[in-house]
Amino acid sequence: MVMPESPTSRELRRFMLELVDAFGTVAVGQGLPRFVPERLGRFDQQVTSKFHRDGAPAASLLVLGYEPTSVRSQLFVADAECAARDEGMTVAAFLSANNPMFPAGEHRLSRYITEVVFPQDVPCVVLINNSLSTDDIPECPLGVLHKAVIRSPDPAARRVINSVGLMYAGETSTKMKTREEIEHFKQRDDLD
């Protein structure tokens, strides 16, 4: 989602949290649990990552707010759930046999990789389904792995990503962020 105007960093984070609230309202309206923040962060990412799922409860979403940058990068998602299904495996078994942190494992995902293209000179919000299917949560949405490729890091520039990790309300494996922590995330200028 490209922002219609060029908001400040704080305005971008406020918009992200308004989006989280709206998303939660829609989920409840469909008879699903509300998604709530379990992780809040701001970081300058200038290192290429491997395909991964952020550490989070099984049912989880990522809301990533990219600030404008001169550091060129690419974002990719990989549908490991579909790859596993096509191989007749559970996603856990597929990822165990084909670890995407290694070239051979990533190659096994190649048919299921999509680049998420968005402008990098304006603020942009990207939603990623970070869920992992599990028998314990039958209504768990099927998620994707993600990775970033940084072509030319620039120590003189910043590539700031504001990140909100969401979980189902009532999840017991981790704690929901407090109102004070959410307010701090909206107002802070420092990076993790």
mmCIF file of C-alpha atoms in Angstrom:
data_model
loop_
_atom_site.group_PDB
_atom_site.id
_atom_site.type_symbol
_atom_site.label_atom_id
_atom_site.label_comp_id
_atom_site.label_asym_id
_atom_site.label_seq_id
_atom_site.Cartn_x
_atom_site.Cartn_y
_atom_site.Cartn_z
ATOM 1 C CA MET A 1 0.000 0.000 0.000
ATOM 2 C CA VAL A 2 1.591 3.225 -1.161
ATOM 3 C CA MET A 3 0.744 6.198 1.004
ATOM 4 C CA PRO A 4 -1.317 8.894 -0.801
ATOM 5 C CA GLU A 5 0.795 11.659 0.709
ATOM 6 C CA SER A 6 4.271 11.646 2.162
ATOM 7 C CA PRO A 7 3.717 11.217 5.912
ATOM 8 C CA THR A 8 6.405 11.654 8.516
ATOM 9 C CA SER A 9 7.811 8.561 10.198
ATOM 10 C CA ARG A 10 5.499 9.055 13.177
ATOM 11 C CA GLU A 11 2.470 9.531 10.916
ATOM 12 C CA LEU A 12 3.396 6.341 9.066
ATOM 13 C CA ARG A 13 3.510 4.408 12.347
ATOM 14 C CA ARG A 14 0.182 5.863 13.476
ATOM 15 C CA PHE A 15 -1.342 4.823 10.142
ATOM 16 C CA MET A 16 0.084 1.310 10.557
ATOM 17 C CA LEU A 17 -1.575 0.967 13.960
ATOM 18 C CA GLU A 18 -4.877 2.327 12.625
ATOM 19 C CA LEU A 19 -4.655 -0.337 9.918
ATOM 20 C CA VAL A 20 -4.030 -2.968 12.617
ATOM 21 C CA ASP A 21 -7.173 -1.831 14.480
ATOM 22 C CA ALA A 22 -9.258 -1.921 11.294
ATOM 23 C CA PHE A 23 -7.916 -5.349 10.386
ATOM 24 C CA GLY A 24 -8.822 -6.611 13.858
ATOM 25 C CA THR A 25 -12.361 -5.286 13.512
ATOM 26 C CA VAL A 26 -12.786 -7.091 10.179
ATOM 27 C CA ALA A 27 -11.468 -10.355 11.668
ATOM 28 C CA VAL A 28 -13.911 -10.171 14.587
ATOM 29 C CA GLY A 29 -16.731 -9.414 12.146
ATOM 30 C CA GLN A 30 -15.879 -12.668 10.364
ATOM 31 C CA GLY A 31 -15.943 -14.653 13.594
ATOM 32 C CA LEU A 32 -12.149 -14.830 13.934
ATOM 33 C CA PRO A 33 -10.037 -13.688 16.866
ATOM 34 C CA ARG A 34 -8.775 -10.099 16.783
ATOM 35 C CA PHE A 35 -5.127 -9.634 15.800
ATOM 36 C CA VAL A 36 -3.194 -7.538 18.351
ATOM 37 C CA PRO A 37 0.429 -6.274 18.457
ATOM 38 C CA GLU A 38 2.933 -8.638 20.064
ATOM 39 C CA ARG A 39 6.073 -7.028 18.652
ATOM 40 C CA LEU A 40 7.007 -3.460 17.728
ATOM 41 C CA GLY A 41 10.286 -2.430 16.162
ATOM 42 C CA ARG A 42 12.194 0.075 14.056
ATOM 43 C CA PHE A 43 15.397 -0.904 12.341
ATOM 44 C CA ASP A 44 17.808 0.016 9.552
ATOM 45 C CA GLN A 45 18.096 -3.125 7.425
ATOM 46 C CA GLN A 46 20.949 -3.099 4.937
ATOM 47 C CA VAL A 47 21.848 -6.789 5.002
ATOM 48 C CA THR A 48 20.341 -9.386 2.684
ATOM 49 C CA SER A 49 18.315 -11.987 4.554
ATOM 50 C CA LYS A 50 17.385 -15.573 3.717
ATOM 51 C CA PHE A 51 13.808 -16.803 3.427
ATOM 52 C CA HIS A 52 12.386 -16.992 6.923
ATOM 53 C CA ARG A 53 9.330 -16.650 9.070
ATOM 54 C CA ASP A 54 9.666 -14.150 11.895
ATOM 55 C CA GLY A 55 9.589 -15.778 15.315
ATOM 56 C CA ALA A 56 5.986 -15.439 16.412
ATOM 57 C CA PRO A 57 2.949 -17.484 17.379
ATOM 58 C CA ALA A 58 1.600 -19.837 14.688
ATOM 59 C CA ALA A 59 -1.114 -17.373 13.620
ATOM 60 C CA SER A 60 0.703 -14.113 12.971
ATOM 61 C CA LEU A 61 0.898 -11.197 10.574
ATOM 62 C CA LEU A 62 3.578 -8.610 9.865
ATOM 63 C CA VAL A 63 2.813 -4.992 9.104
ATOM 64 C CA LEU A 64 5.942 -3.398 7.656
ATOM 65 C CA GLY A 65 6.155 0.359 7.166
ATOM 66 C CA TYR A 66 8.986 1.247 4.803
ATOM 67 C CA GLU A 67 10.309 4.794 4.999
ATOM 68 C CA PRO A 68 11.685 6.464 1.844
ATOM 69 C CA THR A 69 15.279 5.471 1.118
ATOM 70 C CA SER A 70 18.022 5.680 -1.475
ATOM 71 C CA VAL A 71 19.139 2.140 -0.555
ATOM 72 C CA ARG A 72 17.759 -0.117 -3.282
ATOM 73 C CA SER A 73 16.330 -3.440 -2.200
ATOM 74 C CA GLN A 74 13.939 -6.186 -3.204
ATOM 75 C CA LEU A 75 11.358 -8.042 -1.106
ATOM 76 C CA PHE A 76 10.367 -11.607 -1.936
ATOM 77 C CA VAL A 77 7.791 -13.987 -0.470
ATOM 78 C CA ALA A 78 7.772 -17.764 -0.871
ATOM 79 C CA ASP A 79 4.693 -19.941 -0.479
ATOM 80 C CA ALA A 80 6.140 -22.873 1.469
ATOM 81 C CA GLU A 81 2.611 -24.079 2.285
ATOM 82 C CA CYS A 82 1.847 -24.579 -1.417
ATOM 83 C CA ALA A 83 5.262 -26.148 -2.065
ATOM 84 C CA ALA A 84 4.699 -28.610 0.781
ATOM 85 C CA ARG A 85 1.205 -29.474 -0.410
ATOM 86 C CA ASP A 86 2.488 -30.105 -3.954
ATOM 87 C CA GLU A 87 5.092 -32.489 -2.494
ATOM 88 C CA GLY A 88 2.468 -34.267 -0.363
ATOM 89 C CA MET A 89 4.118 -33.097 2.862
ATOM 90 C CA THR A 90 3.256 -30.958 5.847
ATOM 91 C CA VAL A 91 4.941 -27.572 5.772
ATOM 92 C CA ALA A 92 7.001 -28.515 8.841
ATOM 93 C CA ALA A 93 8.289 -31.669 7.120
ATOM 94 C CA PHE A 94 8.956 -29.781 3.872
ATOM 95 C CA LEU A 95 10.955 -27.042 5.607
ATOM 96 C CA SER A 96 12.856 -29.590 7.673
ATOM 97 C CA ALA A 97 13.852 -31.449 4.496
ATOM 98 C CA ASN A 98 14.389 -28.273 2.433
ATOM 99 C CA ASN A 99 15.766 -25.583 4.733
ATOM 100 C CA PRO A 100 15.483 -22.305 2.765
ATOM 101 C CA MET A 101 18.481 -20.898 4.638
ATOM 102 C CA PHE A 102 20.594 -23.030 2.294
ATOM 103 C CA PRO A 103 20.743 -22.699 -1.513
ATOM 104 C CA ALA A 104 19.313 -26.185 -2.175
ATOM 105 C CA GLY A 105 16.314 -25.506 0.078
ATOM 106 C CA GLU A 106 15.671 -22.109 -1.492
ATOM 107 C CA HIS A 107 15.912 -23.728 -4.932
ATOM 108 C CA ARG A 108 13.103 -26.140 -3.964
ATOM 109 C CA LEU A 109 10.939 -23.066 -3.354
ATOM 110 C CA SER A 110 11.830 -21.344 -6.650
ATOM 111 C CA ARG A 111 8.459 -22.059 -8.336
ATOM 112 C CA TYR A 112 6.668 -20.504 -5.363
ATOM 113 C CA ILE A 113 8.623 -17.236 -5.052
ATOM 114 C CA THR A 114 7.068 -13.859 -5.852
ATOM 115 C CA GLU A 115 8.723 -10.462 -5.748
ATOM 116 C CA VAL A 116 6.733 -7.806 -3.895
ATOM 117 C CA VAL A 117 7.423 -4.651 -5.894
ATOM 118 C CA PHE A 118 6.827 -1.250 -4.330
ATOM 119 C CA PRO A 119 8.321 2.236 -4.731
ATOM 120 C CA GLN A 120 11.222 2.981 -2.429
ATOM 121 C CA ASP A 121 11.212 6.759 -2.642
ATOM 122 C CA VAL A 122 7.881 7.158 -0.814
ATOM 123 C CA PRO A 123 6.491 5.615 2.397
ATOM 124 C CA CYS A 124 4.865 2.249 1.835
ATOM 125 C CA VAL A 125 3.097 -0.336 4.012
ATOM 126 C CA VAL A 126 3.388 -4.058 3.272
ATOM 127 C CA LEU A 127 1.316 -6.747 5.018
ATOM 128 C CA ILE A 128 2.806 -10.246 5.195
ATOM 129 C CA ASN A 129 0.984 -13.299 6.458
ATOM 130 C CA ASN A 130 3.640 -14.733 8.789
ATOM 131 C CA SER A 131 1.484 -17.673 9.933
ATOM 132 C CA LEU A 132 2.542 -21.292 10.035
ATOM 133 C CA SER A 133 -0.145 -23.924 9.611
ATOM 134 C CA THR A 134 -0.677 -26.165 12.575
ATOM 135 C CA ASP A 135 -3.201 -28.792 13.589
ATOM 136 C CA ASP A 136 -3.702 -26.903 16.874
ATOM 137 C CA ILE A 137 -5.237 -23.886 15.123
ATOM 138 C CA PRO A 138 -7.472 -25.075 12.273
ATOM 139 C CA GLU A 139 -8.543 -21.516 11.416
ATOM 140 C CA CYS A 140 -4.889 -20.425 11.160
ATOM 141 C CA PRO A 141 -4.330 -18.539 7.904
ATOM 142 C CA LEU A 142 -1.656 -20.044 5.660
ATOM 143 C CA GLY A 143 1.428 -17.838 5.624
ATOM 144 C CA VAL A 144 4.497 -17.205 3.508
ATOM 145 C CA LEU A 145 8.221 -16.916 4.109
ATOM 146 C CA HIS A 146 9.931 -13.649 3.234
ATOM 147 C CA LYS A 147 13.384 -12.279 2.498
ATOM 148 C CA ALA A 148 15.013 -8.999 1.550
ATOM 149 C CA VAL A 149 17.826 -8.557 -0.944
ATOM 150 C CA ILE A 150 19.938 -5.437 -0.506
ATOM 151 C CA ARG A 151 21.847 -4.849 -3.752
ATOM 152 C CA SER A 152 24.080 -1.977 -2.603
ATOM 153 C CA PRO A 153 24.187 -1.191 1.120
ATOM 154 C CA ASP A 154 25.037 2.432 1.889
ATOM 155 C CA PRO A 155 26.417 3.191 5.356
ATOM 156 C CA ALA A 156 25.763 6.900 4.744
ATOM 157 C CA ALA A 157 22.034 6.265 4.202
ATOM 158 C CA ARG A 158 19.280 4.549 6.158
ATOM 159 C CA ARG A 159 16.705 1.962 5.108
ATOM 160 C CA VAL A 160 14.248 2.231 7.995
ATOM 161 C CA ILE A 161 11.542 -0.376 8.430
ATOM 162 C CA ASN A 162 8.867 0.034 11.084
ATOM 163 C CA SER A 163 7.583 -3.390 12.068
ATOM 164 C CA VAL A 164 4.450 -4.499 13.896
ATOM 165 C CA GLY A 165 4.089 -8.216 14.596
ATOM 166 C CA LEU A 166 0.512 -9.344 15.191
ATOM 167 C CA MET A 167 -0.923 -12.378 16.973
ATOM 168 C CA TYR A 168 -4.402 -13.524 17.897
ATOM 169 C CA ALA A 169 -5.753 -11.887 21.049
ATOM 170 C CA GLY A 170 -5.644 -14.462 23.829
ATOM 171 C CA GLU A 171 -2.493 -16.168 22.517
ATOM 172 C CA THR A 172 -0.585 -17.473 25.533
ATOM 173 C CA SER A 173 2.885 -18.108 24.065
ATOM 174 C CA THR A 174 3.780 -14.412 24.239
ATOM 175 C CA LYS A 175 2.331 -11.183 25.616
ATOM 176 C CA MET A 176 0.362 -8.547 23.822
ATOM 177 C CA LYS A 177 1.961 -5.092 23.811
ATOM 178 C CA THR A 178 0.606 -2.641 26.361
ATOM 179 C CA ARG A 179 -0.996 0.685 25.500
ATOM 180 C CA GLU A 180 2.153 2.420 26.816
ATOM 181 C CA GLU A 181 4.441 0.305 24.592
ATOM 182 C CA ILE A 182 2.276 1.067 21.563
ATOM 183 C CA GLU A 183 2.352 4.792 22.352
ATOM 184 C CA HIS A 184 6.153 4.648 22.735
ATOM 185 C CA PHE A 185 6.421 2.962 19.304
ATOM 186 C CA LYS A 186 4.350 5.769 17.757
ATOM 187 C CA GLN A 187 6.500 8.522 19.291
ATOM 188 C CA ARG A 188 10.050 7.161 19.288
ATOM 189 C CA ASP A 189 12.750 8.316 16.887
ATOM 190 C CA ASP A 190 15.505 5.845 17.821
ATOM 191 C CA LEU A 191 16.123 2.507 16.101
ATOM 192 C CA ASP A 192 16.473 -0.973 17.601
#
